[in-house]
XYZ file of C-alpha atoms in Angstrom:
738
model
C -79.882 55.613 37.032
C -79.265 55.829 33.298
C -79.073 52.853 30.979
C -78.931 52.360 27.265
C -81.566 50.296 25.541
C -81.233 47.151 23.493
C -83.624 47.585 20.594
C -84.300 45.990 17.233
C -85.180 48.278 14.317
C -86.951 46.873 11.309
C -88.893 48.463 8.472
C -92.132 46.864 7.269
C -93.987 48.219 4.214
C -97.579 47.628 3.174
C -100.084 49.196 0.793
C -102.801 51.557 1.974
C -104.374 54.883 1.069
C -102.828 57.812 2.915
C -103.363 61.549 3.258
C -102.354 63.665 0.268
C -100.839 67.105 0.797
C -99.316 69.783 -1.383
C -96.148 67.693 -1.546
C -95.973 64.712 -3.908
C -96.564 61.720 -1.654
C -96.974 58.145 -2.793
C -99.358 55.538 -1.473
C -96.946 53.092 0.162
C -97.053 53.652 3.895
C -93.997 52.554 5.862
C -94.077 51.481 9.494
C -91.158 51.835 11.882
C -91.361 49.169 14.575
C -89.082 48.965 17.584
C -89.002 45.852 19.743
C -86.449 43.389 21.169
C -82.742 43.899 21.788
C -80.856 42.597 18.748
C -79.880 46.141 17.739
C -78.076 47.139 20.918
C -77.828 50.617 22.373
C -79.990 52.380 19.820
C -81.811 54.549 22.296
C -81.192 56.200 25.657
C -82.933 55.173 28.859
C -83.126 56.792 32.262
C -84.394 54.666 35.152
C -85.419 52.033 32.616
C -84.613 48.313 32.369
C -84.709 46.534 29.004
C -85.482 42.818 29.039
C -83.957 40.651 26.322
C -87.495 39.659 25.280
C -88.093 43.330 24.436
C -90.035 44.605 27.454
C -89.218 48.089 28.744
C -89.867 48.423 32.459
C -89.032 50.766 35.290
C -85.660 50.022 36.848
C -85.254 49.068 40.503
C -84.492 51.741 43.067
C -80.738 52.213 43.470
C -79.073 54.239 46.184
C -75.499 54.893 47.268
C -74.450 53.757 50.740
C -72.240 56.534 52.076
C -69.426 56.181 54.593
C -66.985 53.922 52.715
C -63.535 55.543 52.726
C -61.415 53.156 50.643
C -60.284 53.026 47.030
C -61.720 49.555 46.314
C -64.608 47.493 47.589
C -63.301 43.964 47.049
C -65.639 41.621 48.912
C -68.995 41.279 50.650
C -70.811 38.783 52.851
C -73.684 38.717 55.343
C -74.454 36.873 58.568
C -77.618 35.297 59.950
C -78.774 38.669 61.250
C -78.708 40.084 57.706
C -75.793 42.334 58.567
C -73.676 43.229 55.527
C -69.884 43.123 55.829
C -67.778 44.937 53.235
C -64.063 44.265 52.648
C -62.075 47.165 51.184
C -58.596 48.445 50.418
C -56.450 50.540 50.454
C -56.468 50.603 53.497
C -57.695 47.108 54.330
C -60.843 47.844 56.296
C -64.030 45.904 57.033
C -67.208 47.984 57.172
C -70.529 46.904 58.648
C -73.774 48.045 57.043
C -76.639 47.979 59.519
C -80.295 48.359 58.598
C -79.323 48.697 54.947
C -77.971 52.240 55.292
C -75.849 52.779 58.428
C -72.101 52.250 57.826
C -69.726 51.432 60.688
C -65.970 50.863 60.511
C -66.001 47.340 61.911
C -62.340 46.234 61.646
C -59.245 48.024 60.420
C -56.422 45.644 59.597
C -52.740 46.424 59.063
C -53.047 44.897 55.570
C -53.545 46.659 52.255
C -56.552 44.750 50.928
C -59.454 42.735 52.307
C -59.795 40.398 49.330
C -62.329 37.932 50.761
C -64.866 37.512 53.557
C -66.791 34.525 54.934
C -69.162 33.922 57.879
C -69.562 30.542 59.621
C -72.711 29.097 61.200
C -71.758 30.584 64.590
C -71.601 34.121 63.222
C -67.793 34.359 63.181
C -66.420 36.540 60.399
C -63.230 35.496 58.591
C -61.221 38.164 56.800
C -58.779 37.160 54.026
C -56.146 39.767 53.210
C -53.465 40.591 50.652
C -50.560 40.768 50.082
C -49.401 38.708 53.086
C -52.039 35.998 53.055
C -53.292 36.596 56.601
C -56.766 35.490 57.735
C -58.345 37.212 60.728
C -61.238 35.900 62.779
C -63.775 38.304 64.273
C -66.335 36.834 66.656
C -69.928 37.963 67.062
C -68.825 40.512 69.660
C -66.435 42.192 67.228
C -63.244 40.824 68.820
C -60.506 40.174 66.232
C -57.688 37.621 66.398
C -55.258 36.283 63.853
C -56.698 32.997 62.667
C -54.126 31.820 60.102
C -51.214 33.062 58.025
C -50.940 31.372 54.620
C -47.813 31.399 52.421
C -49.778 33.001 49.542
C -49.984 36.691 48.603
C -53.580 36.467 47.398
C -56.515 34.978 49.254
C -59.060 35.504 46.514
C -62.074 33.758 48.020
C -63.091 31.694 51.052
C -65.919 29.215 51.660
C -66.945 27.237 54.757
C -68.241 23.661 54.785
C -70.749 22.090 57.162
C -67.902 21.063 59.497
C -66.710 24.678 59.843
C -63.587 24.026 57.765
C -62.513 27.059 55.760
C -61.385 26.597 52.173
C -59.198 29.403 50.800
C -58.631 29.852 47.053
C -55.240 31.476 46.594
C -52.657 32.727 44.131
C -50.184 32.885 42.698
C -49.346 29.203 43.040
C -52.888 27.920 42.587
C -53.300 26.168 45.944
C -56.600 25.420 47.668
C -56.053 25.416 51.453
C -58.303 23.783 54.027
C -58.135 25.399 57.467
C -59.585 23.542 60.434
C -61.857 25.316 62.954
C -58.849 25.764 65.252
C -56.883 27.569 62.519
C -54.608 24.751 61.362
C -54.024 24.978 57.595
C -53.264 22.193 55.128
C -52.943 21.907 51.388
C -56.216 20.378 50.260
C -55.640 20.597 46.510
C -52.506 21.725 44.668
C -53.327 22.623 41.063
C -50.987 23.397 38.157
C -52.848 26.695 37.770
C -51.565 30.128 38.803
C -54.657 31.514 40.534
C -57.755 30.012 42.087
C -60.164 32.917 41.824
C -63.339 31.581 43.429
C -64.436 28.707 45.641
C -67.855 27.442 46.677
C -69.192 24.376 48.525
C -72.391 22.434 47.896
C -74.634 20.717 50.428
C -72.567 17.525 50.183
C -69.328 19.391 50.990
C -68.027 19.042 47.452
C -65.717 21.966 46.671
C -65.645 23.860 43.354
C -62.929 26.267 42.220
C -62.451 28.456 39.140
C -58.942 29.024 37.798
C -56.630 31.189 35.741
C -54.857 31.009 33.228
C -56.461 27.877 31.744
C -60.089 28.613 32.605
C -60.888 25.396 34.481
C -63.720 24.508 36.850
C -62.607 21.839 39.328
C -64.804 19.684 41.520
C -63.093 18.197 44.577
C -64.859 15.679 46.804
C -64.577 15.870 50.617
C -61.913 13.139 50.423
C -59.819 15.268 48.044
C -60.554 13.478 44.752
C -60.468 16.085 41.980
C -61.921 16.218 38.489
C -62.246 18.939 35.872
C -65.948 19.717 35.408
C -65.325 22.084 32.517
C -62.417 23.405 30.492
C -63.552 26.759 29.044
C -62.048 28.265 25.918
C -61.618 31.475 27.913
C -58.534 31.732 30.099
C -60.132 32.926 33.327
C -63.031 31.570 35.358
C -63.444 34.502 37.694
C -66.594 33.684 39.656
C -68.859 30.759 40.521
C -72.422 30.256 41.770
C -74.602 27.221 42.497
C -78.375 26.800 42.161
C -80.866 24.640 44.039
C -80.338 21.702 41.653
C -76.589 21.708 42.170
C -75.762 23.183 38.751
C -72.629 25.307 38.724
C -72.538 28.710 37.015
C -69.116 29.914 35.862
C -68.434 33.516 34.793
C -65.413 34.342 32.629
C -63.187 37.425 32.616
C -60.874 36.923 29.662
C -59.733 38.778 26.580
C -57.310 41.349 27.984
C -53.694 41.511 28.990
C -53.477 40.010 32.448
C -52.634 42.257 35.357
C -51.550 39.298 37.511
C -48.053 39.461 38.997
C -45.452 37.951 36.724
C -43.831 35.665 39.274
C -42.063 32.481 38.337
C -43.919 29.359 39.374
C -43.072 25.684 39.305
C -45.588 23.330 37.745
C -46.600 20.878 40.457
C -48.351 17.598 39.596
C -52.047 17.421 40.375
C -52.561 16.260 43.965
C -55.572 14.162 44.886
C -56.605 12.214 47.943
C -56.278 13.244 51.584
C -54.874 16.570 52.650
C -51.197 17.056 53.420
C -49.407 19.290 55.888
C -48.722 22.787 54.558
C -45.017 22.516 53.820
C -43.259 24.272 50.966
C -39.542 24.647 50.585
C -38.331 27.919 51.992
C -41.730 28.832 53.530
C -42.143 29.550 57.226
C -45.625 29.436 58.748
C -45.900 32.502 60.950
C -48.835 32.125 63.352
C -48.081 35.351 65.204
C -49.977 38.543 64.598
C -47.817 40.548 62.187
C -46.604 44.028 62.721
C -48.586 46.691 60.967
C -47.695 47.039 57.305
C -46.426 50.483 56.400
C -49.037 52.341 54.326
C -46.470 54.511 52.616
C -46.873 55.714 49.071
C -44.062 53.485 47.834
C -45.657 50.341 49.284
C -49.016 51.200 47.776
C -47.491 51.782 44.364
C -45.543 48.539 44.525
C -48.589 46.451 45.343
C -51.114 48.237 43.169
C -50.509 46.405 39.919
C -50.359 42.842 41.229
C -53.450 43.201 43.392
C -55.843 45.111 41.174
C -55.378 42.722 38.255
C -57.539 43.161 35.206
C -60.547 44.333 37.168
C -59.194 47.482 38.724
C -57.598 49.479 35.935
C -57.772 53.229 36.497
C -59.383 53.973 33.152
C -62.268 52.260 31.435
C -60.430 51.816 28.169
C -57.164 50.521 29.599
C -57.965 46.822 29.134
C -61.047 46.449 26.985
C -61.851 42.746 26.443
C -61.260 41.741 22.843
C -63.441 38.622 23.101
C -66.926 38.110 24.560
C -67.300 36.743 28.076
C -69.897 34.227 29.159
C -71.768 32.622 32.013
C -71.744 28.849 31.623
C -74.266 26.587 33.311
C -72.667 23.218 34.159
C -74.986 20.463 35.372
C -73.794 17.633 37.598
C -74.047 15.202 34.669
C -71.614 17.343 32.668
C -74.015 19.173 30.352
C -72.714 22.716 29.610
C -74.759 25.609 28.245
C -74.070 29.307 27.687
C -76.796 31.250 29.487
C -75.344 34.763 29.196
C -72.974 36.636 26.892
C -71.538 40.143 27.048
C -69.076 42.066 24.874
C -66.386 44.463 26.090
C -66.839 43.562 29.735
C -65.472 41.176 32.367
C -67.837 39.040 34.425
C -66.619 39.673 37.952
C -69.295 38.481 40.367
C -72.506 36.426 40.582
C -75.133 35.926 43.258
C -78.518 34.143 43.434
C -81.541 35.722 45.052
C -84.151 33.803 47.031
C -86.044 32.895 43.836
C -82.852 31.625 42.151
C -82.606 34.461 39.730
C -78.906 35.000 39.041
C -77.392 38.484 39.296
C -74.226 39.124 37.296
C -71.960 42.154 37.731
C -69.439 43.275 35.137
C -66.315 45.398 35.015
C -64.935 47.703 32.334
C -68.461 48.111 30.962
C -69.945 48.288 34.437
C -73.439 46.919 34.830
C -75.755 44.676 36.824
C -77.516 41.988 34.810
C -80.282 39.652 35.892
C -80.620 36.130 34.503
C -84.057 34.790 35.374
C -84.598 31.152 36.269
C -86.107 30.636 32.797
C -82.718 31.838 31.396
C -84.027 35.104 29.945
C -82.089 38.170 31.034
C -81.927 41.936 31.165
C -79.531 44.711 32.035
C -80.946 45.656 35.408
C -78.736 48.687 36.014
C -76.156 50.241 33.695
C -73.558 51.847 35.971
C -72.283 54.261 33.340
C -70.700 56.513 35.962
C -68.611 53.632 37.327
C -65.585 51.954 35.787
C -65.528 48.644 37.646
C -67.935 46.612 39.718
C -65.847 44.227 41.802
C -68.310 42.250 43.931
C -71.981 41.668 44.641
C -74.209 40.155 47.308
C -77.894 39.222 47.267
C -79.613 39.268 50.655
C -82.479 37.262 52.139
C -84.961 40.035 51.323
C -83.808 40.103 47.657
C -81.838 43.303 47.975
C -78.669 43.447 45.913
C -75.477 45.131 47.124
C -72.642 45.876 44.721
C -69.150 47.198 45.393
C -67.092 49.232 42.945
C -63.435 49.979 42.346
C -61.436 53.160 41.863
C -64.144 55.047 43.746
C -64.789 52.549 46.556
C -68.582 52.784 46.633
C -71.391 50.496 47.742
C -74.786 50.615 46.053
C -77.998 48.993 47.215
C -80.512 47.839 44.592
C -83.917 47.124 46.071
C -86.730 45.018 44.539
C -88.905 48.156 44.460
C -89.288 50.253 41.325
C -88.541 53.925 40.734
C -91.597 56.119 40.268
C -90.720 57.314 36.742
C -88.479 56.280 33.866
C -87.890 57.708 30.399
C -86.867 55.918 27.233
C -85.822 58.036 24.239
C -85.595 56.216 20.923
C -82.915 56.550 18.307
C -83.670 58.851 15.363
C -85.474 57.399 12.345
C -84.316 58.606 8.921
C -87.222 58.279 6.496
C -84.888 59.408 3.628
C -87.283 62.214 2.576
C -89.727 64.695 4.079
C -92.556 62.499 5.344
C -96.188 62.791 6.271
C -96.732 61.226 9.720
C -99.506 58.781 10.462
C -100.322 57.157 13.816
C -98.118 56.160 16.730
C -99.098 52.845 18.314
C -97.725 50.691 21.099
C -98.359 47.510 23.016
C -97.646 46.788 26.661
C -99.161 46.353 30.111
C -100.440 49.084 32.420
C -101.496 47.629 35.790
C -103.717 49.816 37.926
C -101.717 52.701 39.320
C -99.287 52.776 36.380
C -99.169 54.862 33.213
C -97.440 54.926 29.819
C -97.379 58.002 27.586
C -95.431 58.789 24.432
C -94.399 61.966 22.631
C -92.671 62.707 19.319
C -90.476 65.377 17.795
C -89.195 65.820 14.239
C -86.626 67.763 12.237
C -84.594 67.789 9.049
C -81.115 67.073 10.417
C -79.989 63.729 11.803
C -78.962 64.975 15.239
C -81.708 66.842 17.099
C -80.796 70.502 17.572
C -82.521 73.868 17.975
C -84.072 73.549 14.510
C -86.071 70.535 15.624
C -89.608 70.968 16.819
C -90.194 70.614 20.585
C -91.662 67.418 21.981
C -95.357 67.059 21.207
C -98.060 66.867 23.821
C -98.234 63.343 25.274
C -100.099 60.647 23.375
C -102.106 58.837 26.001
C -103.796 56.197 23.861
C -102.216 53.880 21.311
C -103.148 54.735 17.719
C -103.258 58.544 18.050
C -102.323 60.719 15.065
C -98.785 62.110 15.283
C -98.898 65.891 15.633
C -95.233 66.628 14.875
C -94.588 68.621 11.710
C -93.690 66.903 8.437
C -89.929 66.261 8.303
C -87.319 63.713 7.294
C -86.337 62.591 10.810
C -88.477 61.611 13.786
C -87.901 60.406 17.336
C -90.189 59.286 20.139
C -89.970 59.392 23.914
C -91.803 56.998 26.256
C -92.504 57.914 29.884
C -93.325 55.072 32.288
C -94.803 55.922 35.708
C -96.087 54.074 38.755
C -97.829 55.125 41.931
C -96.897 51.892 43.715
C -93.226 50.883 44.081
C -94.112 47.216 43.872
C -95.482 47.266 40.309
C -94.291 48.604 36.956
C -95.841 49.144 33.548
C -94.151 47.450 30.600
C -93.768 48.677 27.034
C -93.338 45.878 24.500
C -93.309 47.508 21.052
C -93.743 50.923 19.435
C -94.646 51.624 15.806
C -94.774 54.842 13.795
C -96.492 55.024 10.407
C -95.217 57.486 7.829
C -95.467 58.304 4.133
C -92.262 59.671 2.564
C -92.394 62.274 -0.185
C -92.158 60.386 -3.454
C -88.731 60.386 -5.087
C -87.833 59.051 -8.506
C -85.919 55.799 -8.900
C -82.136 55.993 -9.285
C -80.265 54.156 -12.036
C -77.100 52.996 -10.303
C -75.609 51.174 -13.274
C -76.451 50.621 -16.964
C -73.927 48.949 -19.299
C -73.804 46.958 -22.567
C -71.105 44.316 -23.046
C -70.564 42.656 -26.427
C -69.714 38.960 -26.513
C -67.120 38.917 -29.238
C -63.576 38.017 -30.117
C -62.535 41.537 -29.188
C -62.541 40.546 -25.538
C -59.922 37.925 -26.421
C -57.434 40.268 -28.106
C -55.081 40.279 -25.146
C -54.499 36.530 -25.300
C -50.929 35.371 -24.854
C -50.497 34.042 -28.397
C -51.870 35.002 -31.759
C -52.879 31.438 -32.481
C -55.053 31.261 -29.345
C -56.826 34.453 -30.365
C -57.676 33.132 -33.783
C -58.794 29.736 -32.555
C -60.999 31.271 -29.868
C -62.681 33.584 -32.339
C -63.041 30.972 -35.007
C -64.643 28.454 -32.689
C -67.275 30.866 -31.336
C -70.588 30.450 -33.189
C -71.622 33.458 -35.204
C -74.934 33.786 -33.342
C -72.997 34.195 -30.073
C -70.828 36.896 -31.589
C -74.044 38.754 -32.419
C -75.258 38.705 -28.789
C -74.830 41.682 -26.466
C -75.381 41.579 -22.695
C -77.261 44.512 -21.163
C -76.860 44.940 -17.386
C -78.649 47.306 -15.028
C -79.077 48.126 -11.351
C -81.823 50.435 -10.072
C -82.712 51.638 -6.572
C -85.792 53.412 -5.273
C -85.418 55.772 -2.276
C -88.988 54.993 -1.207
C -88.545 51.222 -1.596
C -91.316 51.294 -4.204
C -91.826 48.552 -6.749
C -90.201 49.711 -9.996
C -91.237 48.970 -13.588
C -88.219 48.772 -15.930
C -88.571 49.110 -19.705
C -85.647 48.306 -22.008
C -85.866 49.714 -25.589
C -83.685 50.337 -28.663
C -83.682 52.381 -31.872
C -81.306 53.221 -34.674
C -79.541 56.562 -34.518
C -81.537 57.734 -37.553
C -84.877 56.460 -36.204
C -87.460 58.130 -33.968
C -89.522 55.267 -32.558
C -88.242 53.164 -29.679
C -88.767 49.408 -29.931
C -89.283 47.532 -26.651
C -86.835 44.774 -25.862
C -88.061 43.769 -22.399
C -90.149 44.811 -19.380
C -89.318 43.687 -15.855
C -89.671 44.588 -12.169
C -86.239 43.184 -11.360
C -84.149 46.035 -9.963
C -80.869 44.304 -10.738
C -80.519 42.028 -13.740
C -79.241 41.264 -17.230
C -80.763 40.870 -20.687
C -79.142 39.105 -23.646
C -79.839 41.032 -26.843
C -79.568 38.964 -30.023
C -78.729 41.357 -32.878
C -78.265 38.742 -35.593
C -81.410 39.802 -37.486
C -80.762 43.523 -37.282
C -79.119 45.497 -40.073
C -75.596 46.668 -39.407
C -75.375 50.177 -38.024
C -75.410 52.310 -34.870
C -78.129 51.924 -32.256
C -79.111 53.486 -28.899
C -80.335 51.501 -25.873
C -82.698 53.147 -23.365
C -83.631 52.101 -19.820
C -86.743 53.697 -18.253
C -87.416 53.093 -14.518
C -90.814 54.114 -13.136
C -92.364 53.763 -9.666
C -95.885 53.704 -11.151
C -96.723 50.224 -9.747
C -96.869 51.741 -6.237
C -98.078 55.244 -7.147
C -101.013 56.698 -9.100
C -100.156 58.159 -12.520
C -100.429 61.747 -11.260
C -97.719 61.212 -8.615
C -95.598 58.468 -10.199
C -92.048 59.432 -11.130
C -89.639 57.946 -13.631
C -86.046 58.272 -14.752
C -84.323 57.148 -17.948
C -80.806 56.644 -19.260
C -79.713 56.281 -22.913
C -76.422 54.740 -23.953
C -73.904 56.154 -26.358
C -74.278 54.707 -29.892
C -73.706 50.959 -29.974
C -72.340 49.435 -33.175
C -74.084 46.348 -34.529
C -71.916 44.626 -37.100
C -72.706 41.060 -38.047
C -71.033 41.185 -41.495
C -67.680 39.621 -42.205
C -64.814 41.805 -43.424
C -63.952 41.508 -47.113
C -60.422 40.714 -48.302
C -59.788 42.104 -51.773
C -57.067 43.138 -54.235
C -54.913 40.184 -53.208
C -51.661 40.015 -55.160
C -48.934 37.362 -55.102
C -45.287 38.042 -56.001
C -42.405 35.582 -56.101
C -39.420 36.984 -54.238
C -37.079 34.518 -56.100
C -35.491 33.336 -52.839
C -38.120 30.735 -51.975
C -40.299 33.331 -50.277
C -43.475 34.998 -51.504
C -44.889 38.485 -50.895
C -48.674 38.732 -50.643
C -50.459 42.082 -50.439
C -54.106 42.992 -50.197
C -56.785 45.058 -48.516
C -59.187 44.117 -45.668
C -62.374 46.165 -45.534
C -65.460 46.337 -43.281
C -68.503 48.593 -43.574
C -69.082 49.317 -39.852
C -66.179 48.188 -37.703
C -62.444 48.639 -37.595
C -60.087 45.964 -38.800
C -58.077 44.907 -35.749
C -56.026 41.973 -37.078
C -54.970 40.114 -40.208
C -53.622 36.560 -39.882
C -52.634 33.744 -42.196
C -51.894 30.038 -42.052
C -50.024 27.822 -44.500
C -51.542 24.407 -45.059
C -53.361 24.574 -41.715
C -50.261 25.198 -39.619
C -49.989 27.848 -36.908
C -51.581 31.251 -37.442
C -49.147 34.095 -38.171
C -49.925 37.824 -37.992
C -49.605 39.977 -41.054
C -48.241 43.529 -41.011
C -50.355 46.639 -41.679
C -48.744 48.759 -44.361
C -49.391 51.959 -42.387
C -48.023 50.399 -39.188
C -51.326 50.138 -37.286
C -54.673 48.327 -37.658
C -57.100 51.109 -36.656
C -59.571 51.801 -39.453
C -62.348 50.155 -41.468
C -60.010 49.610 -44.436
C -56.471 48.373 -43.976
C -53.775 47.389 -46.473
C -51.588 44.499 -45.369
C -48.501 42.626 -46.449
C -47.398 39.014 -45.912
C -43.846 37.804 -46.495
C -43.733 34.044 -46.220
C -40.896 31.910 -45.009
C -38.776 30.182 -47.715
C -40.614 27.288 -49.394
C -39.319 24.142 -50.970
C -40.619 23.797 -54.539
C -44.175 22.537 -54.083
C -47.792 23.683 -53.969
C -49.140 25.389 -50.805
C -52.518 26.721 -49.741
C -52.425 29.977 -47.785
C -55.617 31.078 -45.912
C -55.851 34.758 -44.963
C -58.264 35.956 -42.211
C -59.308 39.523 -41.401
C -60.918 40.158 -38.004
C -62.991 43.224 -37.159
C -63.622 44.746 -33.714
C -66.961 42.912 -33.407
C -65.331 39.499 -33.790
C -66.462 38.866 -37.371
C -63.932 37.005 -39.518
C -63.480 37.301 -43.272
C -61.410 34.742 -45.219
C -59.605 34.457 -48.574
C -57.533 31.650 -50.146
C -54.227 32.090 -51.983
C -52.409 29.277 -53.827
C -48.626 29.480 -53.519
C -45.914 27.436 -55.305
C -45.089 25.952 -58.686
C -46.762 23.224 -60.731
């Protein structure tokens, strides 16, 4: 039986001396370790079980029980003689499995589906059917009689108390019926729910039911007093189980469009107390054996959708759960704990073995999971060839039987192990051609068992014909890997046993490797100036001037250098930041760091104005000897350093004889472009001046100011010129008459 593994991949690096070949290899050995299950489905397993603690073991022996000729296996139970009864449909037939393998058609009903089965202390078998709600009774001699006919289309589950009363969980009106040993039914508990999907009884005759669509777990005392034990966030409690301490386990099956019949129901108030006679308006209780239901194609098609619900869709992807489903443990004092979680699957059935390990079967993503009594778990069997598992049963000798849908099969899972299982890991990408070291593993090999590993390698991600064949087996942990040097590697573990009662276990596997050294990569390298230029898109001219004027000159002279560097080998990288003028040859160091992503604030206030280059050198020398270390560098385009203010010159004042004045002049800077000229009159708002050539875009710009009309008086006009580096030059002009 094939199953996928649940494995955690993590990379650990450490320093050591390694083999040196004709390729350029560094000295940082990497180790690939696989253990645990956090990274799910990374490898492929055949006849292997993966425990959530990380152990890989041989899977239990699984065999198909042949002779079932129905589309669905809906229910299972066993009697005191360890005989297994199987309820199926369509057609509604009960099969008997004798001696674990022999299948006999035990009872063929006129109904479509045998939805539930139960056996009392006298060995009588009760058969609950759909869609007419009939219960048959078959005595120990195989003689069948009609026991009861309930006014409910679905008898989902039945349970029997110590007084031989039968409790039937039904739908689609959410009624729990109690049927006396003579076949007389009564309404024991009428819920506001649509479906009661499971029912079980504890040693004190308390009754528990799981519901849909509100996901409730009810507890009802023998006198009929009801309470909600748990209200799950999921909408469907599909199955229940009880342990030796009386704790209830509830499995959910929510997260998909419901396949329940869309019949109108009336909300009925919660009924508690003693039972009442089974009377519903318009319902007649027919205690006669019904005529055989026609098994025509039209009838089958009509009933298919309501009966199969969300657990019997014809294709695996038809109703994939969009939320996780859980198993909740609910103690008698009300404490609730999640003990199991699964994605993209419905929890359909649960059953305890003799050691109170809980078996959980799932639909959509069909599998059998085992929750140990210490609440650890594993995927016991991954039924990848099946779509739905619909029921399960654990026997007195700890054998597990499971029934499936769409194919109508029964499988038996024994507590004995297969003789051989194979786990094949996912493919490791070392990012470069690598020199392989040792392969090591930890685990247990009881006498009569064996673990061996093999490797193969190649230079494409998916193994193909270009990959090397599997190596000879490594028998002892710590052997040198013999696969050829390559970028990708994969291992295969073979577990074997000579005794079906014991299995080896593989806990962790590690592969050491040394990738070919590769130079660091400069991902980003930028220089941002902190100047008034970044403010030039402000909404108003006055805000631009105020922002620039308030910024200290030493901040205008600062430039922020940012970098990001990666190393394909995950080596430690030494970064060196340097500068030089465009007419200089020697680089001057600004900073050295091992920080692969960072910033550096360069204060240029003491440097002469001019053009400069900035260089970033990244070297992996800290983790490699000089003869194999590699480096990479990047040099910026010329960066202008301009800490000098523009000069305003040739200012001329002319009276326009209409109260206005015309002021002309020239703004000039040695390194940067003039980007704006502004003026203010007696400290009022700042007003932009006009460039004479229509555009401020050069190091020297002529400008013109035409003032507003003045009343006869004296005025002080301040003119500012701003360059692209945020430097501001100023000049004063006196305007007016004495």
